[in-house]
Coordinates of C-alpha atoms in Angstrom, one line a residue:
Chain G
X1481 CA 39.7 15.5 -29.0
X1482 CA 38.6 14.6 -32.6
X1483 CA 39.1 10.8 -33.3
X1484 CA 39.3 8.7 -37.0
X1485 CA 37.0 5.7 -37.5
X1486 CA 39.3 2.8 -36.1
X1487 CA 37.5 0.8 -38.6
X1488 CA 37.7 2.3 -41.9
X1489 CA 39.7 5.0 -41.2
X1490 CA 38.1 7.7 -43.4
X1491 CA 35.4 9.1 -41.5
X1492 CA 35.3 10.9 -37.9
X1493 CA 34.3 8.5 -34.9
X1494 CA 30.8 9.5 -32.7
X1495 CA 30.7 6.1 -31.3
X1496 CA 32.9 5.7 -28.6
X1497 CA 33.4 2.0 -26.6
X1498 CA 35.2 1.0 -23.8
X1499 CA 35.1 -2.8 -23.4
X1500 CA 35.9 -4.4 -19.9
X1501 CA 36.8 -7.6 -20.4
X1502 CA 35.8 -10.0 -17.4
X1503 CA 40.0 -9.4 -16.1
X1504 CA 39.0 -5.6 -16.3
X1505 CA 41.3 -5.1 -19.0
X1506 CA 40.1 -2.3 -20.8
X1507 CA 40.0 -1.8 -24.4
X1508 CA 38.3 1.1 -26.6
X1509 CA 37.6 1.9 -29.8
X1510 CA 36.3 4.6 -32.0
X1511 CA 33.6 4.5 -34.8
X1512 CA 31.8 6.0 -37.4
X1513 CA 28.1 5.8 -37.5
X1514 CA 28.3 3.8 -40.5
X1515 CA 30.6 1.1 -39.3
X1516 CA 28.8 1.1 -35.7
X1517 CA 25.4 0.4 -37.6
X1518 CA 27.2 -2.0 -39.9
X1519 CA 28.9 -3.9 -36.4
X1520 CA 25.0 -3.8 -34.9
X1521 CA 25.5 -0.5 -32.5
X1522 CA 22.5 2.2 -31.8
X1523 CA 22.8 5.3 -30.4
X1524 CA 20.8 5.7 -26.9
X1525 CA 17.9 8.1 -28.1
X1526 CA 16.9 10.7 -25.3
X1527 CA 17.0 9.9 -21.4
X1528 CA 17.6 5.9 -20.9
X1529 CA 14.8 5.0 -18.1
X1530 CA 15.9 2.9 -15.1
X1531 CA 13.9 0.2 -17.4
X1532 CA 15.9 0.4 -19.8
X1533 CA 19.4 1.0 -18.4
X1534 CA 19.0 -2.0 -16.1
X1535 CA 17.8 -4.5 -19.0
X1536 CA 21.3 -3.1 -21.3
X1537 CA 23.8 -2.9 -18.4
X1538 CA 22.9 -5.7 -15.8
X1539 CA 20.9 -8.4 -18.2
X1540 CA 22.6 -8.3 -21.1
X1541 CA 20.7 -7.4 -24.3
X1542 CA 21.1 -10.8 -25.5
X1543 CA 18.7 -12.2 -22.4
X1544 CA 16.6 -9.5 -22.7
X1545 CA 15.6 -9.3 -26.3
X1546 CA 13.1 -12.4 -25.8
X1547 CA 11.8 -10.8 -22.8
X1548 CA 11.1 -7.7 -25.0
X1549 CA 8.4 -9.9 -26.4
X1550 CA 7.4 -11.1 -23.6
X1551 CA 3.1 -10.1 -23.4
X1552 CA 1.0 -10.9 -20.0
X1553 CA -2.0 -12.2 -20.9
X1554 CA -4.4 -10.9 -18.8
X1555 CA -4.0 -7.4 -19.5
X1556 CA -2.1 -7.9 -22.8
X1557 CA 0.4 -5.7 -21.6
X1558 CA 3.8 -6.3 -23.4
X1559 CA 7.5 -6.1 -21.7
X1560 CA 8.4 -3.1 -24.2
X1561 CA 5.6 -1.5 -23.6
X1562 CA 6.1 -1.0 -19.7
X1563 CA 9.4 -0.4 -20.5
X1564 CA 8.5 3.1 -22.3
X1565 CA 5.8 3.8 -20.1
X1566 CA 7.2 3.1 -16.5
X1567 CA 3.7 1.4 -15.9
X1568 CA 2.3 -1.9 -15.3
X1569 CA -0.9 -2.8 -16.5
X1570 CA -2.3 -5.1 -14.1
X1571 CA -1.0 -7.2 -10.7
X1572 CA -0.3 -10.3 -12.8
X1573 CA 2.7 -8.6 -14.6
X1574 CA 4.6 -8.8 -11.2
X1575 CA 4.9 -12.1 -12.0
X1576 CA 4.8 -12.5 -16.0
X1577 CA 8.0 -10.1 -16.2
X1578 CA 10.1 -11.1 -12.8
X1579 CA 13.0 -12.0 -14.8
X1580 CA 13.4 -8.6 -16.0
X1581 CA 11.8 -6.5 -13.0
X1582 CA 13.5 -8.5 -10.1
X1583 CA 16.9 -6.7 -11.1
X1584 CA 15.2 -3.5 -11.8
X1585 CA 12.7 -3.6 -8.3
X1586 CA 16.4 -4.8 -5.8
X1587 CA 18.5 -1.8 -7.8
X1588 CA 15.3 0.8 -6.8
X1589 CA 14.8 -0.4 -3.6
X1590 CA 18.3 -0.5 -2.4
X1591 CA 19.0 -4.3 -2.2
X1592 CA 15.2 -4.6 -1.6
X1593 CA 13.5 -8.3 -2.5
X1594 CA 10.7 -8.8 -0.4
X1595 CA 8.4 -7.0 1.6
X1596 CA 8.6 -6.0 5.3
X1597 CA 5.8 -4.5 7.2
X1598 CA 1.9 -4.4 7.1
X1599 CA -0.1 -6.9 5.4
X1600 CA -3.7 -7.3 5.1
X1601 CA -5.9 -9.0 7.7
X1602 CA -8.2 -10.7 5.2
X1603 CA -4.7 -13.1 4.3
X1604 CA -4.5 -14.3 8.3
X1605 CA -1.1 -13.5 7.9
X1606 CA -0.1 -13.2 12.0
X1607 CA 0.3 -9.4 13.1
X1608 CA 3.0 -10.3 16.0
X1609 CA 4.9 -7.4 17.3
X1610 CA 8.1 -9.4 16.9
X1611 CA 9.0 -7.6 13.8
X1612 CA 8.9 -4.4 16.2
X1613 CA 10.9 -5.3 18.4
X1614 CA 13.6 -6.6 16.0
X1615 CA 13.7 -3.0 14.7
X1616 CA 13.8 -1.8 18.5
X1617 CA 16.1 -4.0 19.5
X1618 CA 18.2 -2.7 16.2
X1619 CA 18.5 0.5 17.1
X1620 CA 19.1 0.4 20.6
X1621 CA 21.5 -1.0 19.4
X1622 CA 22.6 1.8 17.6
X1623 CA 21.8 4.1 20.6
X1624 CA 24.1 1.9 22.5
X1625 CA 26.7 2.3 20.0
X1626 CA 26.0 6.0 19.7
X1627 CA 26.2 6.6 23.5
X1628 CA 22.8 8.3 23.3
X1629 CA 22.3 6.4 26.9
X1630 CA 18.9 8.9 27.2
X1631 CA 17.5 7.3 24.1
X1632 CA 18.6 3.6 25.1
X1633 CA 16.7 3.8 27.8
X1634 CA 13.5 4.7 26.4
X1635 CA 13.7 2.0 23.5
X1636 CA 14.7 -0.3 26.2
X1637 CA 11.3 0.7 28.1
X1638 CA 9.4 -0.1 24.2
X1639 CA 11.1 -3.1 23.8
X1640 CA 9.8 -4.2 27.3
X1641 CA 6.6 -3.3 26.5
X1642 CA 5.9 -5.1 23.6
X1643 CA 7.6 -8.1 24.7
X1644 CA 4.9 -8.3 27.3
X1645 CA 2.5 -10.9 26.4
Chain W
X351 CA -20.9 20.9 -7.5
X352 CA -18.0 23.3 -6.8
X353 CA -20.6 25.1 -4.3
X354 CA -18.6 22.7 -0.9
X355 CA -15.0 24.3 -2.5
X356 CA -16.4 27.8 -2.6
X357 CA -16.2 27.1 1.0
X358 CA -13.0 25.3 1.2
X359 CA -11.2 28.1 -0.5
X360 CA -11.7 30.4 2.6
X361 CA -10.6 28.7 5.1
X362 CA -7.2 26.9 5.6
X363 CA -6.4 23.0 5.9
X364 CA -5.9 21.6 9.4
X365 CA -2.3 20.9 8.1
X366 CA -1.2 24.8 7.7
X367 CA -2.6 26.0 10.9
X368 CA 1.4 26.1 11.8
X369 CA 1.4 24.3 15.5
X370 CA 2.8 20.7 16.1
X371 CA 6.2 19.5 16.8
X372 CA 8.9 21.6 15.6
X373 CA 6.6 23.4 13.1
X374 CA 8.8 26.8 12.8
X375 CA 10.8 24.5 10.7
X376 CA 8.8 21.2 9.7
X377 CA 5.6 22.8 7.7
X378 CA 3.6 19.5 7.5
X379 CA 3.7 16.0 7.5
X380 CA 2.4 13.6 4.8
X381 CA 2.0 9.9 4.5
X382 CA 0.5 8.4 1.3
X383 CA 0.0 4.6 0.3
X384 CA -1.1 2.7 -2.9
X385 CA -3.3 0.3 -2.8
X386 CA -5.1 -1.7 -5.8
X387 CA -8.4 -3.3 -6.3
X388 CA -7.9 -6.9 -6.8
X389 CA -8.8 -8.9 -9.7
X390 CA -8.9 -5.0 -12.2
X391 CA -6.2 -4.4 -14.2
X392 CA -4.5 -1.0 -13.1
X393 CA -5.9 1.7 -15.0
X394 CA -3.1 2.0 -17.9
X395 CA -5.1 -1.3 -18.8
X396 CA -8.6 -0.7 -17.6
X397 CA -11.0 -0.2 -19.6
X398 CA -14.0 3.1 -19.0
X399 CA -16.7 0.4 -17.5
X400 CA -13.6 -1.1 -15.4
X401 CA -13.0 2.6 -14.3
X402 CA -16.3 3.0 -13.0
X403 CA -16.9 -0.4 -11.2
X404 CA -13.4 0.5 -9.5
X405 CA -15.0 3.5 -8.7
X406 CA -17.6 2.2 -7.0
X407 CA -16.2 -0.4 -5.2
X408 CA -14.4 2.1 -3.5
X409 CA -17.2 4.1 -3.0
X410 CA -19.3 1.5 -1.5
X411 CA -16.5 0.5 0.8
X412 CA -16.4 4.4 2.1
X413 CA -20.1 4.0 2.7
X414 CA -20.0 1.3 4.8
X415 CA -17.6 2.3 7.5
X416 CA -18.6 4.9 9.7
X417 CA -15.3 6.8 9.7
X418 CA -16.1 8.6 6.5
X419 CA -19.6 9.6 7.6
X420 CA -18.6 13.2 7.4
X421 CA -16.2 13.4 4.3
X422 CA -16.9 15.0 1.1
X423 CA -16.8 12.9 -2.2
X424 CA -16.2 15.2 -4.8
X425 CA -16.1 13.9 -8.6
X426 CA -13.4 15.5 -10.1
X427 CA -13.7 14.8 -13.5
X428 CA -16.8 17.1 -13.5
X429 CA -15.2 19.3 -11.9
X430 CA -14.1 22.8 -14.0
X431 CA -10.6 23.7 -14.6
X432 CA -10.3 26.1 -11.6
X433 CA -11.7 23.4 -8.9
X434 CA -9.6 21.2 -9.9
X435 CA -6.5 23.4 -9.8
X436 CA -7.9 24.6 -6.1
X437 CA -7.7 20.9 -5.2
X438 CA -4.3 20.3 -6.4
X439 CA -3.1 24.2 -4.2
X440 CA -5.0 22.8 -1.0
X441 CA -2.5 19.4 -1.7
X442 CA -6.0 17.1 -1.2
X443 CA -5.3 16.2 -4.9
X444 CA -2.3 15.5 -7.2
X445 CA -1.6 17.4 -10.3
X446 CA -1.8 14.0 -12.1
X447 CA -5.2 13.0 -10.6
X448 CA -6.6 16.6 -11.8
X449 CA -5.3 16.5 -15.5
X450 CA -6.0 13.2 -15.6
X451 CA -9.1 11.3 -17.4
X452 CA -11.9 9.2 -16.5
X453 CA -13.8 8.0 -13.9
X454 CA -11.8 9.7 -10.5
X455 CA -12.6 11.1 -7.5
X456 CA -11.3 12.5 -4.0
X457 CA -13.2 11.8 -0.4
X458 CA -11.9 14.0 1.8
X459 CA -13.0 15.3 5.4
X460 CA -13.5 18.7 6.5
X461 CA -10.6 19.3 8.4
X462 CA -8.4 17.8 4.7
X463 CA -6.3 15.9 7.0
X464 CA -7.1 12.6 5.1
X465 CA -8.2 12.4 1.4
X466 CA -8.5 9.3 -0.7
X467 CA -7.9 9.7 -4.1
X468 CA -9.6 7.2 -6.4
X469 CA -8.6 5.7 -9.8
X470 CA -5.5 8.3 -9.6
X471 CA -2.3 6.8 -10.6
X472 CA -3.1 3.3 -8.7
X473 CA -6.8 2.7 -8.0
X474 CA -6.7 4.3 -4.3
X475 CA -4.2 6.9 -2.8
X476 CA -4.6 7.3 0.7
X477 CA -3.1 10.5 2.0
X478 CA -3.1 12.0 5.7
X479 CA -1.8 15.2 6.8
X480 CA -0.4 17.3 9.6
X481 CA 1.1 20.3 11.0
X482 CA 4.2 20.3 12.0
X483 CA 6.2 16.7 12.6
X484 CA 4.1 14.2 13.5
X485 CA 4.8 11.1 11.9
X486 CA 3.2 8.4 14.6
X487 CA 0.2 10.5 14.6
X488 CA -0.6 10.5 10.6
X489 CA 0.5 6.8 10.8
X490 CA -1.8 5.8 12.5
X491 CA -4.4 7.4 11.1
X492 CA -4.1 6.6 8.2
X493 CA -3.2 2.6 9.1
X494 CA -7.0 3.1 10.4
X495 CA -8.3 4.6 7.0
X496 CA -6.1 1.7 5.6
X497 CA -8.2 -1.3 7.9
X498 CA -11.4 0.5 7.8
X499 CA -11.4 0.0 3.6
X500 CA -9.7 -3.3 3.4
X501 CA -12.2 -4.9 5.6
X502 CA -14.7 -4.1 2.3
X503 CA -12.4 -4.0 -0.3
X504 CA -9.5 -6.8 -1.5
X505 CA -6.3 -5.5 -1.9
X506 CA -3.7 -6.4 -4.9
X507 CA -0.9 -8.4 -2.4
X508 CA 1.8 -10.6 -3.1
X509 CA 3.4 -12.9 -1.0
X510 CA 7.3 -12.1 -2.1
X511 CA 5.7 -8.1 -3.2
X512 CA 3.4 -6.9 -0.8
X513 CA 0.9 -4.6 -2.3
X514 CA 1.0 -4.3 -5.8
X515 CA 1.2 -1.0 -7.5
X516 CA 1.4 0.6 -11.1
X517 CA 4.5 1.7 -10.9
X518 CA 7.3 -0.6 -9.6
X519 CA 8.8 2.1 -7.4
X520 CA 5.8 2.3 -4.9
X521 CA 5.4 -1.7 -4.5
X522 CA 5.9 -3.1 -1.5
X523 CA 4.3 -0.9 1.7
X524 CA 3.1 1.5 -1.3
X525 CA 4.4 4.0 1.0
X526 CA 5.5 7.2 0.8
X527 CA 6.3 9.5 3.6
X528 CA 6.7 13.7 3.1
X529 CA 8.3 16.1 5.1
X530 CA 8.0 19.3 4.5
X531 CA 10.8 22.4 5.6
X532 CA 11.4 25.8 5.5
X533 CA 15.0 26.4 5.6
X534 CA 15.4 29.8 5.1
X535 CA 18.4 30.6 7.1
X536 CA 20.7 27.7 5.1
X537 CA 19.8 29.0 2.2
X538 CA 20.5 32.1 3.3
X539 CA 24.1 31.1 4.2
X540 CA 24.5 28.3 1.8
X541 CA 24.4 25.6 3.4
X542 CA 21.3 23.4 1.8
X543 CA 24.2 21.2 0.4
X544 CA 24.6 20.0 4.1
X545 CA 21.0 19.0 3.8
X546 CA 20.7 17.1 0.7
X547 CA 23.6 14.8 2.1
X548 CA 21.7 13.8 5.2
X549 CA 18.5 13.5 2.9
X550 CA 20.8 11.1 0.6
X551 CA 22.6 9.4 3.0
X552 CA 19.0 7.9 4.1
X553 CA 18.0 6.8 0.7
X554 CA 15.9 10.2 0.7
X555 CA 15.1 12.0 -2.1
X556 CA 14.7 16.1 -1.5
X557 CA 12.8 18.5 -3.9
X558 CA 11.4 22.4 -3.9
X559 CA 8.1 22.6 -3.0
X560 CA 6.6 24.4 -5.9
X561 CA 8.6 23.5 -9.2
X562 CA 10.2 20.1 -9.9
X563 CA 13.3 21.8 -10.5
X564 CA 16.6 22.2 -8.1
X565 CA 16.1 25.4 -7.2
X566 CA 13.4 26.0 -4.2
X567 CA 11.2 28.7 -4.3
X568 CA 10.5 30.4 -0.8
X569 CA 12.9 27.8 0.6
X570 CA 10.3 25.0 0.9
X571 CA 11.6 21.7 0.5
X572 CA 10.1 18.1 0.7
X573 CA 11.6 14.9 1.8
X574 CA 10.8 12.2 1.1
X575 CA 11.2 8.1 1.0
X576 CA 11.9 6.6 -1.7
X577 CA 12.4 2.8 -1.0
X578 CA 8.6 0.6 -0.5
X579 CA 10.2 -2.9 -0.8
X580 CA 12.1 -4.2 2.3
X581 CA 11.7 -1.9 4.6
X582 CA 8.7 -1.7 6.8
X583 CA 6.6 1.3 7.6
X584 CA 8.0 1.3 11.0
X585 CA 11.5 1.4 9.6
X586 CA 10.7 4.5 7.5
X587 CA 9.5 6.4 10.0
X588 CA 12.4 5.7 12.4
X589 CA 14.4 7.1 9.6
X590 CA 12.9 10.5 9.2
X591 CA 11.5 10.4 12.7
X592 CA 15.2 9.8 14.6
X593 CA 17.6 10.0 12.0
X594 CA 17.0 12.8 9.5
X595 CA 14.6 15.7 10.2
X596 CA 16.2 15.7 13.7
X597 CA 19.5 16.4 11.7
X598 CA 18.1 18.6 9.4
X599 CA 16.6 20.8 11.5
X600 CA 19.2 21.0 13.9
X601 CA 21.3 22.6 10.7
X602 CA 18.2 25.4 10.3
X603 CA 19.0 26.0 14.2
X604 CA 22.0 26.6 14.1
X605 CA 22.2 28.8 11.1
X606 CA 19.2 31.0 12.1
X607 CA 21.2 31.2 15.4
X608 CA 24.6 31.8 13.8
X609 CA 22.5 34.6 11.7
X610 CA 21.1 36.3 14.6
X611 CA 24.9 36.4 16.1
X612 CA 26.9 37.0 13.6
X613 CA 24.7 39.2 10.6
X614 CA 21.7 41.1 12.4
X615 CA 21.6 44.0 10.8
X616 CA 21.8 42.2 7.5
X617 CA 18.7 39.6 9.0
X618 CA 16.6 42.1 10.2
X619 CA 16.8 44.0 7.0
X620 CA 15.8 40.9 5.1
X621 CA 13.1 40.0 7.1
X622 CA 11.8 44.0 7.4
X623 CA 12.0 44.7 4.1
X624 CA 10.0 41.3 2.9
X625 CA 7.7 42.9 5.9
X626 CA 7.7 46.3 4.1
X627 CA 7.4 45.0 0.5
X628 CA 4.3 43.0 1.3
X629 CA 2.4 45.7 3.1
X630 CA 3.6 48.3 -0.1
X631 CA 3.4 45.9 -3.5
X632 CA 1.0 47.1 -5.8
X633 CA 1.5 44.3 -8.0
X634 CA 2.8 41.1 -6.8
X635 CA 3.6 37.9 -8.5
X636 CA 3.2 35.0 -6.8
X637 CA 7.5 33.7 -6.3
X638 CA 7.9 37.3 -4.7
X639 CA 4.9 36.9 -2.6
X640 CA 6.5 33.4 -1.5
X641 CA 10.0 34.5 -0.9
X642 CA 8.8 37.3 1.4
X643 CA 6.4 35.6 3.1
X644 CA 9.5 33.1 3.4
X645 CA 11.2 35.7 4.8
X646 CA 8.7 37.3 7.1
X647 CA 7.9 33.5 8.3
X648 CA 11.2 33.2 9.5
X649 CA 11.1 36.7 10.9
X650 CA 8.5 35.5 13.3
X651 CA 10.6 32.6 14.9
X652 CA 13.1 34.1 15.5
X653 CA 11.6 36.7 17.3
X654 CA 12.6 39.9 15.2
X655 CA 9.1 40.3 13.9
X656 CA 5.6 41.1 16.2
X657 CA 3.4 42.6 14.2
X658 CA 1.5 39.9 12.3
X659 CA 0.2 36.7 13.3
X660 CA 1.8 33.5 12.2
X661 CA -1.8 32.1 11.3
X662 CA -2.2 35.1 8.8
X663 CA 1.1 34.5 7.0
X664 CA 0.6 30.3 6.6
X665 CA -2.7 31.6 5.2
X666 CA -1.2 33.4 2.8
X667 CA 1.1 31.0 1.7
X668 CA -1.9 29.5 0.2
X669 CA -3.9 32.2 -0.5
X670 CA -2.0 33.7 -2.9
X671 CA -1.4 31.3 -5.0
X672 CA -3.5 31.2 -8.6
X673 CA -6.7 29.6 -7.8
X674 CA -7.5 30.3 -4.6
X675 CA -6.7 33.8 -5.2
X676 CA -9.3 33.4 -8.4
X677 CA -11.7 31.8 -5.9
X678 CA -11.7 34.3 -3.1
X679 CA -12.5 37.5 -5.8
X680 CA -15.2 34.9 -7.4
X681 CA -13.8 35.4 -10.8
X682 CA -11.3 34.6 -13.6
X683 CA -7.8 36.5 -13.4
X684 CA -5.9 36.8 -16.1
X685 CA -1.8 36.5 -14.9
X686 CA -1.5 40.9 -14.7
X687 CA -4.5 41.1 -12.8
X688 CA -3.8 38.1 -10.5
X689 CA -0.6 39.7 -9.3
X690 CA -2.6 42.8 -8.5
X691 CA -5.7 41.2 -6.6
X692 CA -2.6 39.1 -5.0
X693 CA -1.1 42.3 -3.6
X694 CA -4.4 44.1 -2.1
X695 CA -5.8 40.7 -0.4
X696 CA -1.8 40.6 1.1
X697 CA -2.1 44.6 2.0
X698 CA -5.4 43.7 3.6
X699 CA -4.5 41.2 5.5
X700 CA -1.5 42.6 6.9
X701 CA -2.8 45.8 7.7
X702 CA -4.9 45.0 10.4
X703 CA -2.3 42.7 12.4

């Protein structure tokens, strides 16, 4: 279906917008290219990256604008460059771009926000078996729920072994 | 420099032996760890000097650990295109590493079970391969390699984000577990959707072996984890070992049984036609060879074919690929010449079995 621009009513609309208000109410608007440009809207060219999508839809354009120009003092990379390439410039970027990276990481890692697992020995973080035991107990509960008693028994033995001093 | 690689082309890596648990369906298990050295930029922003220093620091750490005594250390930048391609076909290095630039190396052991890529996307990428489904064994080795290197290197590590990587999709554990599956029956019965669902349910990615498209060649599929932050290495291994892989293997077994029970003539026809084609062809493309070898491999596993051994078939998967063919022939070949050489090689290998 072809729409006429709802702003100038002269040209065929090529921008189709759906505004969703906080109340959930939707408003549809159809604009031609010129009117869209005058309202400060631009088409997204090519496939958009995950970083771009997060920035556009999660953080919002207003918040993202100053972040675009964030630059890491150590490696010199700007957030914009990272966004275009998908690769960071140095370890420090994780802190410099934290505000924009955090939602991106959470989304890419299905809600994961903190590292769980192996750590370098040199940091002296004790490698307790607590984490293992917690995991095994979770698996045990699942095995019992699934009535897989053979597996439950095996897991119970592994937990006992892990809990031995 | 390519002398050690000539020998490489003639043998098959340990992981291609076609042994190990569930080997009739699980081809191989691979675990990869991404690590970076503290105090240096990631490679995108590293100067040529920094790249060289990173490579030197990692090589020095490798020399200090006795476990790497018998590893081969190769300067990837100095290899010609054919040798780089050979290493890619053997999965010792990634395509990205082969096509990269600047100081970069690969260090691998003679069984090809372990390889260390230096200056790939991250400063260091460790990789361990196994035949069949051997997650815990593979983890044990890569964990030990990581520990041995860490004793002499300081990794970039963040209190919240864990091991820091150039791409945020690898941050945290930096671990990527990939299991390669052979699913010819599910493909023939049109049930691959079930596999895709099984993988997606657990947030795992699934893709074809050769080529990035959804249409996999030769019925081979790779399942790998996507999440590296917020889930431990053990959690990820559990998903593969206890949930996803057994489920997919079961689907394939059921599909194979159904084919034998309900469509035996059609199945036998596929298998024996594939064998006939491989034994008769004078010109064969790598895609056609891959598809035929896939059906022959299934034929061996379901007991409908006995005239060839599994090892030969597994080796042919590798040796019929372009770089291997040219290495074995000892000369550069055009695409058309390769198709002839491939057909000759296959006939020679299959006629004596």
